[in-house]
Short mmCIF file of C-alpha atoms in Angstrom, two decimals:
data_model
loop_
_atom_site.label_atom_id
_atom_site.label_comp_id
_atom_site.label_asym_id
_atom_site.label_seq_id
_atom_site.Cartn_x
_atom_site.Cartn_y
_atom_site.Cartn_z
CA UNK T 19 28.10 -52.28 -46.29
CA UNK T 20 28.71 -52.57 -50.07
CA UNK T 21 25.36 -50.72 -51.25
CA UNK T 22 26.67 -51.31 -55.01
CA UNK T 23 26.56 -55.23 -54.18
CA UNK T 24 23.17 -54.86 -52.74
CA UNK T 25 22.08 -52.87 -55.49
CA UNK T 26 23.04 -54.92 -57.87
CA UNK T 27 21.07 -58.11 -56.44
CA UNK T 28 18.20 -56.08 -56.26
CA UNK T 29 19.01 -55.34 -59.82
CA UNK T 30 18.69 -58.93 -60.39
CA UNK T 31 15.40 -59.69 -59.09
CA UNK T 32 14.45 -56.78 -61.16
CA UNK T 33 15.56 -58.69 -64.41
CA UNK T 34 13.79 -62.08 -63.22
CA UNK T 35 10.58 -60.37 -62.74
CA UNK T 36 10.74 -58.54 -65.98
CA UNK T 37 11.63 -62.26 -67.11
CA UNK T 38 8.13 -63.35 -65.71
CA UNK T 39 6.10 -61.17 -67.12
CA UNK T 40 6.08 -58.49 -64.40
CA UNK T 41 7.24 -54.60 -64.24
CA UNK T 42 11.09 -54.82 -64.04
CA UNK T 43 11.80 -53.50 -60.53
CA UNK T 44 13.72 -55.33 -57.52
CA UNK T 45 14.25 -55.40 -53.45
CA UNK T 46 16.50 -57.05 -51.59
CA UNK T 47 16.40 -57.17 -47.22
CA UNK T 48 20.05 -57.14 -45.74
CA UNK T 49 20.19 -57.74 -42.33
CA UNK T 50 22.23 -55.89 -39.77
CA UNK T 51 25.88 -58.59 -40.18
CA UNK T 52 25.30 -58.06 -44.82
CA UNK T 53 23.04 -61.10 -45.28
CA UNK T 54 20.11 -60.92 -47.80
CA UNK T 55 17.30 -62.24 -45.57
CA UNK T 56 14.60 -61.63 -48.11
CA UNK T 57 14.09 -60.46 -52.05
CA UNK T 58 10.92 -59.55 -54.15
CA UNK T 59 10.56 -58.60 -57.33
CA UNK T 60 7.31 -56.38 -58.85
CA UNK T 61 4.39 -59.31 -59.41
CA UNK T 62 1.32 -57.17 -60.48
CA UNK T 63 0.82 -59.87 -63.32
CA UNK T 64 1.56 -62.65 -61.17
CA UNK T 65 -0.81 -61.83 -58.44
CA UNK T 66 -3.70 -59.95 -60.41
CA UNK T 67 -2.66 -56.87 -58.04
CA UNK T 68 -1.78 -53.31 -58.85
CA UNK T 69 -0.40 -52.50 -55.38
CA UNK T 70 2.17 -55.74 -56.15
CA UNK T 71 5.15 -53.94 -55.73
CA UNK T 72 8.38 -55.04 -54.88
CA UNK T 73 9.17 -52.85 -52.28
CA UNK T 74 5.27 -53.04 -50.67
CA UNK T 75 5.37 -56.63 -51.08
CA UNK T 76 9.17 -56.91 -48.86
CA UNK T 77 8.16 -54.86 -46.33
CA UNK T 78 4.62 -56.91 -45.99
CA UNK T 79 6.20 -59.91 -45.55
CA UNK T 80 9.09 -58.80 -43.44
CA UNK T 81 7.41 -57.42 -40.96
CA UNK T 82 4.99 -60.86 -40.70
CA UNK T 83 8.34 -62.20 -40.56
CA UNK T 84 10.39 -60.46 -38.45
CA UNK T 85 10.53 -57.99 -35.34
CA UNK T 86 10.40 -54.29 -35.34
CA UNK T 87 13.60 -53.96 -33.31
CA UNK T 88 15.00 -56.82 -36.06
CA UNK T 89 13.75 -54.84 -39.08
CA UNK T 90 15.11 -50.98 -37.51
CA UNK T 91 18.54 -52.46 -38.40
CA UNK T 92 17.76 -53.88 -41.86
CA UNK T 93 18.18 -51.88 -45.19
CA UNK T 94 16.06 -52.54 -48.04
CA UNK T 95 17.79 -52.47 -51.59
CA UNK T 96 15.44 -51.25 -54.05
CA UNK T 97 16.45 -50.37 -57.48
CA UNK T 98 14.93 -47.59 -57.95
CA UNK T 99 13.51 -44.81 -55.69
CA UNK T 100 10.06 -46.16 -53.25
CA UNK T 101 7.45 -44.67 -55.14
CA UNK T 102 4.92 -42.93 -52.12
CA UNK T 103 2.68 -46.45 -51.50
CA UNK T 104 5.98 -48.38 -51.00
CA UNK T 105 7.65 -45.77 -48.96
CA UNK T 106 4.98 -45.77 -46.17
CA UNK T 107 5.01 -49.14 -46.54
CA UNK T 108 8.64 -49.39 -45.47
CA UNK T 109 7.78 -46.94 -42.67
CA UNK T 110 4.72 -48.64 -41.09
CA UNK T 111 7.03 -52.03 -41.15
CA UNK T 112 9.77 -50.21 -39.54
CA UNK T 113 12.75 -50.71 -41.64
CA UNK T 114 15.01 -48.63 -40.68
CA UNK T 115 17.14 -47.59 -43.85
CA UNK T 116 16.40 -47.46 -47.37
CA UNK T 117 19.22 -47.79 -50.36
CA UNK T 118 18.11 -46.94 -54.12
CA UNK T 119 19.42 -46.88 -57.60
CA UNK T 120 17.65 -44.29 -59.18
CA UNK T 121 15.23 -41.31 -58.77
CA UNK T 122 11.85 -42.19 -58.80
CA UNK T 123 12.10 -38.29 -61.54
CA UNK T 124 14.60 -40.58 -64.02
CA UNK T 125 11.95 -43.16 -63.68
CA UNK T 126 8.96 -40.69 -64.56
CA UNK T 127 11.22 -39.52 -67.72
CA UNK T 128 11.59 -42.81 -69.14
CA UNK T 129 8.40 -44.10 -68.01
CA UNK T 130 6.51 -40.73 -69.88
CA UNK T 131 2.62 -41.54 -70.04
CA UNK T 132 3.30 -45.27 -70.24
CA UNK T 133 -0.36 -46.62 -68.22
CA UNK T 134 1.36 -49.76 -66.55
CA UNK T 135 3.27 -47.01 -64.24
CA UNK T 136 1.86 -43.82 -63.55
CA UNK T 137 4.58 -42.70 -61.68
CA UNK T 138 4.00 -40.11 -58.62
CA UNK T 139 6.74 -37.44 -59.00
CA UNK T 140 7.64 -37.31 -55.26
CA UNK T 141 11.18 -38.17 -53.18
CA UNK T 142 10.66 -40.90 -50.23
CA UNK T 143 12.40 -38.08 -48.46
CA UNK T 144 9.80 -35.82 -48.68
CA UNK T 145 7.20 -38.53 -47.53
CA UNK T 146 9.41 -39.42 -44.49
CA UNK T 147 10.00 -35.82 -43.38
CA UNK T 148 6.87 -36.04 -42.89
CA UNK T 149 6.71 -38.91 -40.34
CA UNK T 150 8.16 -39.39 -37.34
CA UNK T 151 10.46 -42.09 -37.54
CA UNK T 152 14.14 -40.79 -38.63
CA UNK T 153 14.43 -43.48 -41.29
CA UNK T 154 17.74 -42.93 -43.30
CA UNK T 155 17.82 -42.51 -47.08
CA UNK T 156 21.02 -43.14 -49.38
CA UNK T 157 20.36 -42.28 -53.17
CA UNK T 158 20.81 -42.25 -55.73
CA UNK T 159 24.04 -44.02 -56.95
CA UNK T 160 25.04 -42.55 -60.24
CA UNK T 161 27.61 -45.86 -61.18
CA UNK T 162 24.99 -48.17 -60.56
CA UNK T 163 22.41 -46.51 -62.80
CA UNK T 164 23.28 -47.84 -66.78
CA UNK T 165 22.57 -51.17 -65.26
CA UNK T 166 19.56 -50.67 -63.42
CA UNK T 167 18.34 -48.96 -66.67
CA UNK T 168 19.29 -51.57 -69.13
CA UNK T 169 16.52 -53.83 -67.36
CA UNK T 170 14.03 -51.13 -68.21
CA UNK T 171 15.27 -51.04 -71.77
CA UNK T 172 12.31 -51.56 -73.97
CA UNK T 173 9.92 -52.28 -71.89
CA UNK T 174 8.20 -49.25 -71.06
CA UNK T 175 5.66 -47.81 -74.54
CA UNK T 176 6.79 -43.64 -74.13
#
């Protein structure tokens, strides 16, 4: 699969959310054959929900949407790293690989102390060693990070 492609698109739900208000991150579902079967975008503001995001939200919805066996094969896009609510979200829903961006530790650095993201400074891989599922975990992609960055550009107060 082209993960940069992905990425990007992920990247782009990232900017629409920012767009509406929302924290600037992005997921995109990609099926087993490369189609985007789903894509959600942080909506904390939209939704009057801390726990709104986009990663959570995908993996909620696909698996009301789709079966376990369907979702094993699907790789969620995610712009940067699953913070440690979204990653056992991901697990419990059974999607079977995960693609990211950027380190949930760049995010923490240009995040700082900023309230609307108190970032956990934790890998998904260290939450999924701990479970029992061998879900794979590609990440991070160094050429894709200026633009996944540029979306955060401004927004957060550190």
């Amino acid at each position: 699969m082209d993960h940069l492609k992905y990425l990007l698109a992920a990247n782009e739900v990232a900017r629409r959310a920012r767009e509406n208000g929302n924290t600037p991150f992005g997921a995109v579902l990609v099926d087993e054959n490369g189609n985007i079967v789903m894509e959600q975008g942080n909506a904390e503001k939209d939704l009057h929900d801390a726990t709104a995001h986009a990663e959570r939200m995908l993996a909620s919805r696909a698996s009301q949407a789709f079966s376990r066996e369907f979702l094993w094969k699907c790789t969620l896009y995610t712009t940067f790293e699953p913070c440690c609510m979204c990653t056992g979200a991901i697990y419990w829903a059974n999607i079977g690989r995960i693609v990211y961006g950027v380190t949930e530790e760049k995010l923490l650095q240009m995040t700082g102390a900023d309230d609307k993201n108190p970032t956990f400074n934790i890998s998904c891989r260290t939450i999924l060693a701990a479970g029992q599922k061998k879900i794979e975990v590609l990440g991070p992609f160094p050429e894709i990070g200026h633009a996944v960055e540029e979306v955060h550009r401004g927004f957060w107060n550190n």
